[in-house]
Amino acid sequence: MTSVLRTTWPLFLGILLLMVGNGMQGTLLGIRGGIEGIPTFQMSLVMAGYFGGFLVGSLTVPGLIQNVGHVRVFAALGSLISATLILFPVEPHWIAWTILRFLIGYCFCGVYISAESWLNAGSTNANRGQALSAYMIVQLLGIVVAQLLLNTADPAGFLLFVIPSVLVSLAFTPILLSAKPAPQFETIKRMSFAELYRASPLGCVGVFLMGGVLAVLSGMSSVWGAQVGLSVAQISLFVAASYAGGLVLQYPVGWISDRTDRRRVVLIMAAVGSICGLAVIAIQPGTLGLVIAGAIMGGAANPIYALLLAYTNDYLDQSDMASASAGLMFIYGVGSMAGPILTGWLMGVVGPDGFWIYMGVLLALLTAYAGWRSTQRASLTVEEQGNYAVIGPNATTVIVEALMDEAQDSTEEQPEDEVQEDQPELDGEGLDRDALEPSEPAEDQEPDAEPRQS
């Protein structure tokens, strides 16, 4: 890990500053919206604008990069982000904010794609896994640090909008001065939704549901906090706890999932998140209890997203990973757009508890669906599964494809003694006796997809 940071620290520094800027504006808008008196449903449209822009960016930015190159796209979109950030306090109206948030989401998607392309191209086969994992950690750390900076000035003023604008502008200096030329960028054609669903029904349904949960947790937390009367420090602490919980639990959850049926881990984590949401409604805890609930919800929800991608990866050939990741990102994007809007409507109907009800219900649905899917398909053996990879909700198809590919490659590199143990039993003529005996397919196994061959 040290060698990775030594060679790529300018890129990681730039990404850290970008994430601090992005994390500040997301939480700040929810707080400022409450100060400006913007209704909850209109604020949900503002928050959904970011995810809509991100989705459109994932579809169009690759073609833009092909036409004009990484550097120009990176610099142009970065300049737009910096300018857009300081326009929010100029016109505090929900329609203007929705348009600006859409633009922010589009630009950040393009910036992430460019930066991730440079990181992937600059890594070697020996350190790519470490580099990609470090990238995801830096992203989460940047958002946590952003919440601390929200307490440095009055959210009703102008300064908190200037700080992220400056940070984003500074972020491009180390990246552009150190980035090596990226390889030729190829657009990725999505696998058809029918093929993707046949490969992994749980992956498709789960990613859609988690798009709604994670978008609400990241986009609507500050709106909910302002509605229930939390202070800026309390809101920032809650948001930071949700991301910190996800960062801490990613690795132990991944370690467990590599050694058991991933569907069982998805079911347990979704059940924990659902119970957490419903418990908050029933108990109505104080500030400390809410911070703990945020850490539990974030700790449960963030690893589920990576678990679903790893589970889908288990049923894909390596040649299909790129098209499958593009399809999954599109499904996730649709869920992300719908999540804040439905939550805003629900909060308008039942009050602030709608924030927890929405996430709790979606996680309960995922719990039930994961349990049902466990009865429809035989589980893979541990040897047939790929490795878990730390993937955050801000990742684009570039990083998702690279991490999924890296996870499969690391699975195939077995120690020599393990390979020998897996060899078939041979008779005296060198023939596999088991292969000579016909076998019947299992009657209970659903023939919707075959696991990838390791």
Short mmCIF file of C-alpha atoms in Angstrom, two decimals:
data_model
loop_
_atom_site.label_atom_id
_atom_site.label_comp_id
_atom_site.label_asym_id
_atom_site.label_seq_id
_atom_site.Cartn_x
_atom_site.Cartn_y
_atom_site.Cartn_z
CA MET A 1 0.00 0.00 0.00
CA THR A 2 2.90 2.36 0.81
CA SER A 3 4.38 1.96 -2.66
CA VAL A 4 0.99 2.69 -4.22
CA LEU A 5 0.59 5.93 -2.25
CA ARG A 6 4.16 6.97 -3.04
CA THR A 7 3.57 6.82 -6.79
CA THR A 8 -0.05 8.00 -6.98
CA TRP A 9 -0.37 10.48 -4.09
CA PRO A 10 -1.02 13.51 -6.34
CA LEU A 11 -4.04 11.75 -7.85
CA PHE A 12 -5.30 10.66 -4.43
CA LEU A 13 -4.80 14.18 -3.05
CA GLY A 14 -6.84 15.61 -5.90
CA ILE A 15 -9.60 13.02 -5.40
CA LEU A 16 -9.65 13.76 -1.66
CA LEU A 17 -10.16 17.49 -2.32
CA LEU A 18 -12.86 16.74 -4.89
CA MET A 19 -14.73 14.53 -2.45
CA VAL A 20 -14.49 17.13 0.31
CA GLY A 21 -16.02 19.70 -2.03
CA ASN A 22 -18.73 17.32 -3.21
CA GLY A 23 -19.53 16.15 0.31
CA MET A 24 -19.85 19.70 1.59
CA GLN A 25 -22.29 20.89 -1.05
CA GLY A 26 -24.58 17.89 -0.70
CA THR A 27 -25.11 18.30 3.05
CA LEU A 28 -24.99 22.11 2.95
CA LEU A 29 -27.86 22.39 0.48
CA GLY A 30 -30.17 20.39 2.72
CA ILE A 31 -29.38 22.69 5.66
CA ARG A 32 -29.62 25.86 3.59
CA GLY A 33 -32.90 24.71 2.08
CA GLY A 34 -34.40 24.60 5.56
CA ILE A 35 -33.10 28.11 6.27
CA GLU A 36 -34.59 29.41 3.00
CA GLY A 37 -37.93 27.75 3.77
CA ILE A 38 -37.95 25.49 0.70
CA PRO A 39 -40.57 22.72 1.19
CA THR A 40 -39.40 19.13 1.71
CA PHE A 41 -40.72 17.75 -1.56
CA GLN A 42 -39.07 20.49 -3.60
CA MET A 43 -35.81 19.80 -1.76
CA SER A 44 -36.15 16.13 -2.68
CA LEU A 45 -36.26 17.18 -6.35
CA VAL A 46 -33.12 19.24 -5.78
CA MET A 47 -31.33 16.24 -4.29
CA ALA A 48 -32.55 13.92 -7.03
CA GLY A 49 -31.10 16.33 -9.60
CA TYR A 50 -27.56 15.24 -8.72
CA PHE A 51 -28.32 11.57 -9.36
CA GLY A 52 -30.10 12.41 -12.60
CA GLY A 53 -27.06 14.33 -13.80
CA PHE A 54 -24.77 11.48 -12.73
CA LEU A 55 -26.87 8.98 -14.68
CA VAL A 56 -26.90 11.11 -17.84
CA GLY A 57 -23.16 11.69 -17.45
CA SER A 58 -22.46 7.96 -17.28
CA LEU A 59 -24.20 7.57 -20.64
CA THR A 60 -22.72 10.56 -22.49
CA VAL A 61 -19.33 11.46 -20.98
CA PRO A 62 -17.50 8.40 -22.43
CA GLY A 63 -18.41 9.56 -25.93
CA LEU A 64 -17.30 13.09 -25.07
CA ILE A 65 -13.94 11.76 -23.89
CA GLN A 66 -13.53 9.84 -27.13
CA ASN A 67 -14.09 13.01 -29.14
CA VAL A 68 -11.96 15.57 -27.27
CA GLY A 69 -9.79 13.58 -24.84
CA HIS A 70 -9.49 13.08 -21.09
CA VAL A 71 -7.61 16.28 -20.26
CA ARG A 72 -10.02 18.67 -21.95
CA VAL A 73 -13.09 16.96 -20.52
CA PHE A 74 -11.53 16.87 -17.07
CA ALA A 75 -10.54 20.55 -17.10
CA ALA A 76 -13.82 21.78 -18.63
CA LEU A 77 -16.07 19.88 -16.26
CA GLY A 78 -13.91 20.85 -13.29
CA SER A 79 -14.27 24.52 -14.14
CA LEU A 80 -18.04 24.12 -14.39
CA ILE A 81 -18.17 22.48 -10.95
CA SER A 82 -16.19 25.29 -9.35
CA ALA A 83 -18.39 27.96 -10.94
CA THR A 84 -21.64 26.15 -10.18
CA LEU A 85 -20.86 25.73 -6.48
CA ILE A 86 -20.81 29.47 -5.83
CA LEU A 87 -24.06 30.05 -7.75
CA PHE A 88 -26.28 28.22 -5.22
CA PRO A 89 -26.53 31.12 -2.70
CA VAL A 90 -27.05 33.64 -5.53
CA GLU A 91 -30.48 32.24 -6.44
CA PRO A 92 -31.95 30.20 -3.53
CA HIS A 93 -34.89 28.77 -5.49
CA TRP A 94 -35.62 25.07 -5.80
CA ILE A 95 -35.87 25.13 -9.61
CA ALA A 96 -32.52 26.86 -9.99
CA TRP A 97 -30.97 24.53 -7.43
CA THR A 98 -32.33 21.45 -9.21
CA ILE A 99 -30.74 22.58 -12.47
CA LEU A 100 -27.45 23.35 -10.74
CA ARG A 101 -27.47 20.01 -8.89
CA PHE A 102 -28.09 18.21 -12.19
CA LEU A 103 -25.10 20.01 -13.68
CA ILE A 104 -22.98 19.19 -10.61
CA GLY A 105 -23.89 15.50 -10.89
CA TYR A 106 -23.09 15.42 -14.60
CA CYS A 107 -19.74 17.11 -14.12
CA PHE A 108 -18.66 15.01 -11.17
CA CYS A 109 -19.49 11.85 -13.14
CA GLY A 110 -17.18 13.00 -15.94
CA VAL A 111 -14.44 13.99 -13.50
CA TYR A 112 -14.62 10.61 -11.77
CA ILE A 113 -14.48 8.72 -15.07
CA SER A 114 -11.39 10.64 -16.17
CA ALA A 115 -9.59 10.29 -12.83
CA GLU A 116 -10.42 6.61 -12.53
CA SER A 117 -9.17 6.00 -16.07
CA TRP A 118 -5.83 7.57 -15.17
CA LEU A 119 -5.61 5.55 -11.96
CA ASN A 120 -6.44 2.29 -13.69
CA ALA A 121 -4.00 2.96 -16.53
CA GLY A 122 -1.21 4.01 -14.15
CA SER A 123 -1.50 0.88 -12.00
CA THR A 124 0.34 -2.37 -12.66
CA ASN A 125 -1.06 -5.89 -12.35
CA ALA A 126 0.84 -6.22 -9.08
CA ASN A 127 -0.60 -3.15 -7.35
CA ARG A 128 -3.90 -2.50 -9.14
CA GLY A 129 -6.01 -4.10 -6.41
CA GLN A 130 -4.35 -2.01 -3.70
CA ALA A 131 -4.62 1.17 -5.77
CA LEU A 132 -8.33 0.72 -6.43
CA SER A 133 -9.06 -0.11 -2.79
CA ALA A 134 -7.10 2.96 -1.65
CA TYR A 135 -9.12 5.06 -4.11
CA MET A 136 -12.41 3.97 -2.56
CA ILE A 137 -11.09 4.64 0.96
CA VAL A 138 -9.96 8.13 -0.04
CA GLN A 139 -13.42 8.86 -1.45
CA LEU A 140 -15.15 7.94 1.80
CA LEU A 141 -12.60 9.82 3.91
CA GLY A 142 -13.14 12.94 1.81
CA ILE A 143 -16.87 12.92 2.50
CA VAL A 144 -16.30 12.42 6.23
CA VAL A 145 -13.84 15.34 6.35
CA ALA A 146 -16.36 17.47 4.44
CA GLN A 147 -18.86 17.15 7.28
CA LEU A 148 -16.34 18.57 9.75
CA LEU A 149 -15.76 21.64 7.56
CA LEU A 150 -19.47 22.47 7.64
CA ASN A 151 -19.00 23.70 11.20
CA THR A 152 -16.47 26.38 10.24
CA ALA A 153 -18.97 29.05 9.12
CA ASP A 154 -22.62 30.08 9.11
CA PRO A 155 -24.66 28.00 6.59
CA ALA A 156 -26.86 31.05 5.99
CA GLY A 157 -23.87 32.93 4.61
CA PHE A 158 -21.73 32.69 1.49
CA LEU A 159 -18.42 31.29 2.81
CA LEU A 160 -19.45 27.61 3.02
CA PHE A 161 -20.23 27.70 -0.70
CA VAL A 162 -16.89 29.34 -1.50
CA ILE A 163 -14.83 26.73 0.38
CA PRO A 164 -15.88 23.72 -1.75
CA SER A 165 -15.49 25.82 -4.90
CA VAL A 166 -11.89 26.63 -3.95
CA LEU A 167 -11.16 23.03 -2.94
CA VAL A 168 -12.45 21.69 -6.25
CA SER A 169 -10.33 24.22 -8.17
CA LEU A 170 -7.24 23.24 -6.18
CA ALA A 171 -7.95 19.54 -6.72
CA PHE A 172 -7.18 19.72 -10.43
CA THR A 173 -3.65 21.05 -9.96
CA PRO A 174 -2.00 17.86 -8.63
CA ILE A 175 -4.11 15.64 -10.88
CA LEU A 176 -3.40 17.45 -14.15
CA LEU A 177 0.30 17.98 -13.40
CA SER A 178 0.91 14.34 -12.50
CA ALA A 179 -1.54 12.35 -14.59
CA LYS A 180 -0.06 10.20 -17.30
CA PRO A 181 -1.73 10.00 -20.71
CA ALA A 182 -4.77 7.76 -20.40
CA PRO A 183 -5.28 4.89 -22.84
CA GLN A 184 -7.80 5.08 -25.63
CA PHE A 185 -11.22 5.21 -23.99
CA GLU A 186 -13.78 2.76 -25.30
CA THR A 187 -17.49 3.17 -24.74
CA ILE A 188 -19.14 0.20 -23.08
CA LYS A 189 -22.32 -1.31 -24.45
CA ARG A 190 -24.66 -2.43 -21.71
CA MET A 191 -25.71 -6.04 -21.45
CA SER A 192 -29.45 -6.31 -22.10
CA PHE A 193 -31.52 -6.15 -18.94
CA ALA A 194 -33.03 -9.55 -19.75
CA GLU A 195 -29.57 -11.14 -19.95
CA LEU A 196 -28.44 -9.35 -16.81
CA TYR A 197 -31.54 -10.46 -14.92
CA ARG A 198 -31.09 -14.06 -16.05
CA ALA A 199 -27.50 -13.98 -14.79
CA SER A 200 -28.46 -12.55 -11.39
CA PRO A 201 -32.04 -11.65 -10.48
CA LEU A 202 -30.95 -10.74 -6.95
CA GLY A 203 -28.18 -8.50 -8.30
CA CYS A 204 -30.57 -6.50 -10.49
CA VAL A 205 -33.38 -6.11 -7.97
CA GLY A 206 -30.96 -5.52 -5.10
CA VAL A 207 -28.94 -2.85 -6.89
CA PHE A 208 -32.13 -0.99 -7.80
CA LEU A 209 -33.34 -1.03 -4.19
CA MET A 210 -29.94 -0.04 -2.83
CA GLY A 211 -29.82 2.86 -5.29
CA GLY A 212 -32.86 4.25 -3.50
CA VAL A 213 -31.49 3.58 -0.01
CA LEU A 214 -28.01 5.02 -0.57
CA ALA A 215 -29.29 8.08 -2.47
CA VAL A 216 -31.67 8.88 0.39
CA LEU A 217 -29.00 8.31 3.03
CA SER A 218 -26.52 10.59 1.27
CA GLY A 219 -28.90 13.13 -0.29
CA MET A 220 -31.80 13.47 2.14
CA SER A 221 -30.07 13.17 5.52
CA SER A 222 -29.50 16.91 5.83
CA VAL A 223 -33.05 17.66 4.64
CA TRP A 224 -34.41 15.30 7.30
CA GLY A 225 -32.07 16.76 9.92
CA ALA A 226 -33.20 20.31 9.17
CA GLN A 227 -36.85 19.22 9.36
CA VAL A 228 -36.46 17.66 12.83
CA GLY A 229 -34.53 20.69 14.11
CA LEU A 230 -31.01 19.28 14.38
CA SER A 231 -28.15 21.77 14.50
CA VAL A 232 -25.49 21.99 11.81
CA ALA A 233 -23.03 20.14 14.08
CA GLN A 234 -25.57 17.37 14.74
CA ILE A 235 -26.44 16.96 11.06
CA SER A 236 -22.79 16.85 10.01
CA LEU A 237 -22.05 14.31 12.75
CA PHE A 238 -24.95 12.12 11.61
CA VAL A 239 -23.84 12.19 7.96
CA ALA A 240 -20.20 11.55 8.90
CA ALA A 241 -21.25 8.58 11.07
CA SER A 242 -23.19 7.02 8.18
CA TYR A 243 -20.15 7.10 5.91
CA ALA A 244 -17.74 6.07 8.67
CA GLY A 245 -19.93 3.07 9.46
CA GLY A 246 -19.81 2.00 5.83
CA LEU A 247 -16.04 2.39 5.70
CA VAL A 248 -15.44 0.37 8.88
CA LEU A 249 -17.72 -2.55 8.00
CA GLN A 250 -16.75 -2.95 4.33
CA TYR A 251 -13.77 -5.18 5.07
CA PRO A 252 -15.17 -7.55 7.73
CA VAL A 253 -18.38 -8.00 5.74
CA GLY A 254 -16.35 -8.68 2.60
CA TRP A 255 -14.14 -11.19 4.44
CA ILE A 256 -17.21 -13.08 5.65
CA SER A 257 -18.89 -13.02 2.23
CA ASP A 258 -15.84 -14.64 0.61
CA ARG A 259 -16.30 -17.62 2.94
CA THR A 260 -20.04 -18.24 2.79
CA ASP A 261 -23.14 -17.80 0.64
CA ARG A 262 -23.28 -14.09 -0.22
CA ARG A 263 -27.09 -14.13 -0.29
CA ARG A 264 -27.10 -14.98 3.41
CA VAL A 265 -24.85 -12.00 4.15
CA VAL A 266 -27.03 -9.70 2.03
CA LEU A 267 -30.12 -10.93 3.89
CA ILE A 268 -28.57 -10.36 7.33
CA MET A 269 -27.20 -6.89 6.52
CA ALA A 270 -30.48 -5.79 4.92
CA ALA A 271 -32.42 -7.07 7.94
CA VAL A 272 -30.12 -5.14 10.30
CA GLY A 273 -30.64 -1.93 8.31
CA SER A 274 -34.41 -2.42 8.17
CA ILE A 275 -34.66 -3.06 11.91
CA CYS A 276 -32.49 0.00 12.56
CA GLY A 277 -34.82 2.25 10.56
CA LEU A 278 -37.96 0.95 12.23
CA ALA A 279 -36.32 1.14 15.69
CA VAL A 280 -35.60 4.85 15.24
CA ILE A 281 -39.28 5.46 14.52
CA ALA A 282 -40.38 3.45 17.55
CA ILE A 283 -37.81 4.77 20.05
CA GLN A 284 -37.35 8.35 18.82
CA PRO A 285 -33.80 8.53 20.25
CA GLY A 286 -31.78 11.61 21.11
CA THR A 287 -28.77 12.94 19.24
CA LEU A 288 -26.40 10.16 20.35
CA GLY A 289 -28.93 7.51 19.42
CA LEU A 290 -29.44 9.07 15.99
CA VAL A 291 -25.70 9.16 15.36
CA ILE A 292 -25.45 5.48 16.30
CA ALA A 293 -28.42 4.71 14.05
CA GLY A 294 -26.73 6.56 11.20
CA ALA A 295 -23.55 4.52 11.67
CA ILE A 296 -25.56 1.27 11.70
CA MET A 297 -27.60 2.21 8.65
CA GLY A 298 -24.51 3.30 6.71
CA GLY A 299 -22.58 0.27 7.93
CA ALA A 300 -25.31 -2.03 6.69
CA ALA A 301 -26.22 -0.31 3.41
CA ASN A 302 -22.80 0.46 1.92
CA PRO A 303 -21.42 -3.11 2.06
CA ILE A 304 -24.67 -4.51 0.61
CA TYR A 305 -24.05 -2.59 -2.60
CA ALA A 306 -20.58 -4.12 -2.99
CA LEU A 307 -21.95 -7.54 -1.99
CA LEU A 308 -24.54 -7.44 -4.77
CA LEU A 309 -21.89 -6.54 -7.35
CA ALA A 310 -19.66 -9.37 -6.13
CA TYR A 311 -22.58 -11.80 -6.20
CA THR A 312 -23.46 -10.83 -9.78
CA ASN A 313 -19.81 -11.15 -10.72
CA ASP A 314 -19.87 -14.77 -9.53
CA TYR A 315 -22.24 -15.65 -12.37
CA LEU A 316 -20.46 -13.78 -15.17
CA ASP A 317 -17.69 -14.68 -17.57
CA GLN A 318 -14.82 -12.22 -17.49
CA SER A 319 -15.67 -11.06 -21.00
CA ASP A 320 -19.13 -9.96 -19.84
CA MET A 321 -18.06 -7.89 -16.83
CA ALA A 322 -17.73 -4.57 -18.63
CA SER A 323 -21.18 -4.70 -20.22
CA ALA A 324 -22.72 -6.05 -17.02
CA SER A 325 -21.22 -3.28 -14.87
CA ALA A 326 -22.62 -0.66 -17.25
CA GLY A 327 -26.08 -2.22 -16.99
CA LEU A 328 -25.92 -2.42 -13.20
CA MET A 329 -24.82 1.20 -12.95
CA PHE A 330 -27.81 2.24 -15.05
CA ILE A 331 -30.20 0.27 -12.81
CA TYR A 332 -28.58 1.81 -9.74
CA GLY A 333 -28.90 5.29 -11.27
CA VAL A 334 -32.63 4.89 -11.87
CA GLY A 335 -33.11 3.78 -8.26
CA SER A 336 -31.01 6.72 -7.07
CA MET A 337 -33.16 9.23 -8.92
CA ALA A 338 -36.41 7.80 -7.59
CA GLY A 339 -35.26 7.46 -3.97
CA PRO A 340 -35.08 11.14 -2.89
CA ILE A 341 -38.29 12.04 -4.73
CA LEU A 342 -40.34 9.25 -3.13
CA THR A 343 -38.83 10.00 0.28
CA GLY A 344 -39.64 13.71 -0.05
CA TRP A 345 -43.23 12.85 -0.91
CA LEU A 346 -43.44 10.41 2.01
CA MET A 347 -41.97 12.95 4.44
CA GLY A 348 -44.59 15.43 3.28
CA VAL A 349 -47.33 12.89 4.07
CA VAL A 350 -46.19 11.33 7.36
CA GLY A 351 -43.54 13.80 8.53
CA PRO A 352 -39.80 13.32 9.17
CA ASP A 353 -40.26 9.63 9.97
CA GLY A 354 -40.80 9.10 6.25
CA PHE A 355 -37.00 9.29 5.91
CA TRP A 356 -36.57 6.16 8.03
CA ILE A 357 -39.73 4.44 6.78
CA TYR A 358 -38.57 4.56 3.17
CA MET A 359 -35.13 3.10 3.87
CA GLY A 360 -36.55 0.54 6.29
CA VAL A 361 -39.18 -0.68 3.82
CA LEU A 362 -36.71 -0.96 0.92
CA LEU A 363 -34.26 -2.94 3.05
CA ALA A 364 -37.12 -5.16 4.29
CA LEU A 365 -38.07 -5.86 0.66
CA LEU A 366 -34.44 -6.76 -0.09
CA THR A 367 -34.38 -9.07 2.95
CA ALA A 368 -37.47 -10.90 1.75
CA TYR A 369 -36.28 -11.12 -1.85
CA ALA A 370 -32.83 -12.40 -0.86
CA GLY A 371 -34.48 -15.06 1.29
CA TRP A 372 -36.76 -16.11 -1.55
CA ARG A 373 -33.93 -16.23 -4.08
CA SER A 374 -32.02 -18.51 -1.73
CA THR A 375 -34.72 -21.11 -2.35
CA GLN A 376 -34.61 -20.74 -6.14
CA ARG A 377 -30.95 -21.40 -6.91
CA ALA A 378 -28.37 -23.67 -5.35
CA SER A 379 -25.55 -21.78 -3.67
CA LEU A 380 -22.07 -21.72 -5.14
CA THR A 381 -19.17 -23.28 -3.33
CA VAL A 382 -16.61 -20.94 -1.79
CA GLU A 383 -14.14 -21.99 -4.49
CA GLU A 384 -16.57 -20.94 -7.25
CA GLN A 385 -17.07 -17.46 -5.80
CA GLY A 386 -14.92 -14.51 -6.75
CA ASN A 387 -13.40 -12.16 -4.19
CA TYR A 388 -15.26 -9.25 -2.61
CA ALA A 389 -14.11 -5.78 -3.63
CA VAL A 390 -14.68 -2.52 -1.75
CA ILE A 391 -16.95 -0.48 -4.06
CA GLY A 392 -18.70 2.70 -2.98
CA PRO A 393 -21.87 4.22 -4.43
CA ASN A 394 -19.88 7.05 -6.08
CA ALA A 395 -17.94 4.59 -8.28
CA THR A 396 -18.40 4.77 -12.05
CA THR A 397 -18.33 1.90 -14.53
CA VAL A 398 -14.56 2.37 -14.96
CA ILE A 399 -13.73 1.54 -11.36
CA VAL A 400 -16.49 -1.08 -10.99
CA GLU A 401 -15.28 -2.99 -14.04
CA ALA A 402 -11.65 -2.79 -12.88
CA LEU A 403 -12.46 -3.95 -9.35
CA MET A 404 -14.66 -6.82 -10.54
CA ASP A 405 -11.96 -7.91 -12.98
CA GLU A 406 -9.30 -7.67 -10.28
CA ALA A 407 -11.43 -9.72 -7.89
CA GLN A 408 -11.78 -12.51 -10.44
CA ASP A 409 -8.08 -12.49 -11.29
CA SER A 410 -7.09 -12.77 -7.63
CA THR A 411 -9.46 -15.72 -7.22
CA GLU A 412 -7.90 -17.59 -10.12
CA GLU A 413 -4.38 -17.22 -8.69
CA GLN A 414 -4.53 -20.20 -6.33
CA PRO A 415 -1.51 -21.53 -4.45
CA GLU A 416 0.09 -24.58 -6.02
CA ASP A 417 -0.93 -26.95 -3.19
CA GLU A 418 -4.58 -25.86 -3.49
CA VAL A 419 -4.51 -26.45 -7.22
CA GLN A 420 -3.17 -29.95 -6.68
CA GLU A 421 -5.93 -30.70 -4.17
CA ASP A 422 -8.54 -29.72 -6.75
CA GLN A 423 -7.18 -32.08 -9.42
CA PRO A 424 -9.55 -34.92 -10.42
CA GLU A 425 -8.78 -38.48 -9.37
CA LEU A 426 -7.13 -40.31 -12.28
CA ASP A 427 -7.02 -44.01 -13.01
CA GLY A 428 -3.98 -45.89 -14.20
CA GLU A 429 -4.39 -44.67 -17.77
CA GLY A 430 -4.58 -40.98 -16.79
CA LEU A 431 -8.33 -40.72 -17.23
CA ASP A 432 -10.70 -38.93 -14.89
CA ARG A 433 -12.95 -41.68 -13.52
CA ASP A 434 -15.63 -39.18 -12.43
CA ALA A 435 -15.73 -37.65 -15.91
CA LEU A 436 -16.46 -41.09 -17.40
CA GLU A 437 -19.60 -41.51 -15.29
CA PRO A 438 -22.72 -39.66 -16.49
CA SER A 439 -24.27 -37.28 -14.00
CA GLU A 440 -27.82 -36.01 -13.73
CA PRO A 441 -28.60 -32.35 -13.22
CA ALA A 442 -30.05 -31.32 -9.88
CA GLU A 443 -33.83 -31.13 -10.10
CA ASP A 444 -34.15 -28.18 -7.72
CA GLN A 445 -31.58 -25.90 -9.33
CA GLU A 446 -32.95 -23.06 -11.41
CA PRO A 447 -31.32 -23.13 -14.86
CA ASP A 448 -31.28 -19.34 -15.26
CA ALA A 449 -27.52 -18.93 -15.30
CA GLU A 450 -24.28 -20.81 -14.83
CA PRO A 451 -21.57 -19.64 -12.43
CA ARG A 452 -18.45 -18.30 -14.04
CA GLN A 453 -15.62 -20.76 -14.46
CA SER A 454 -12.55 -20.09 -12.34
#
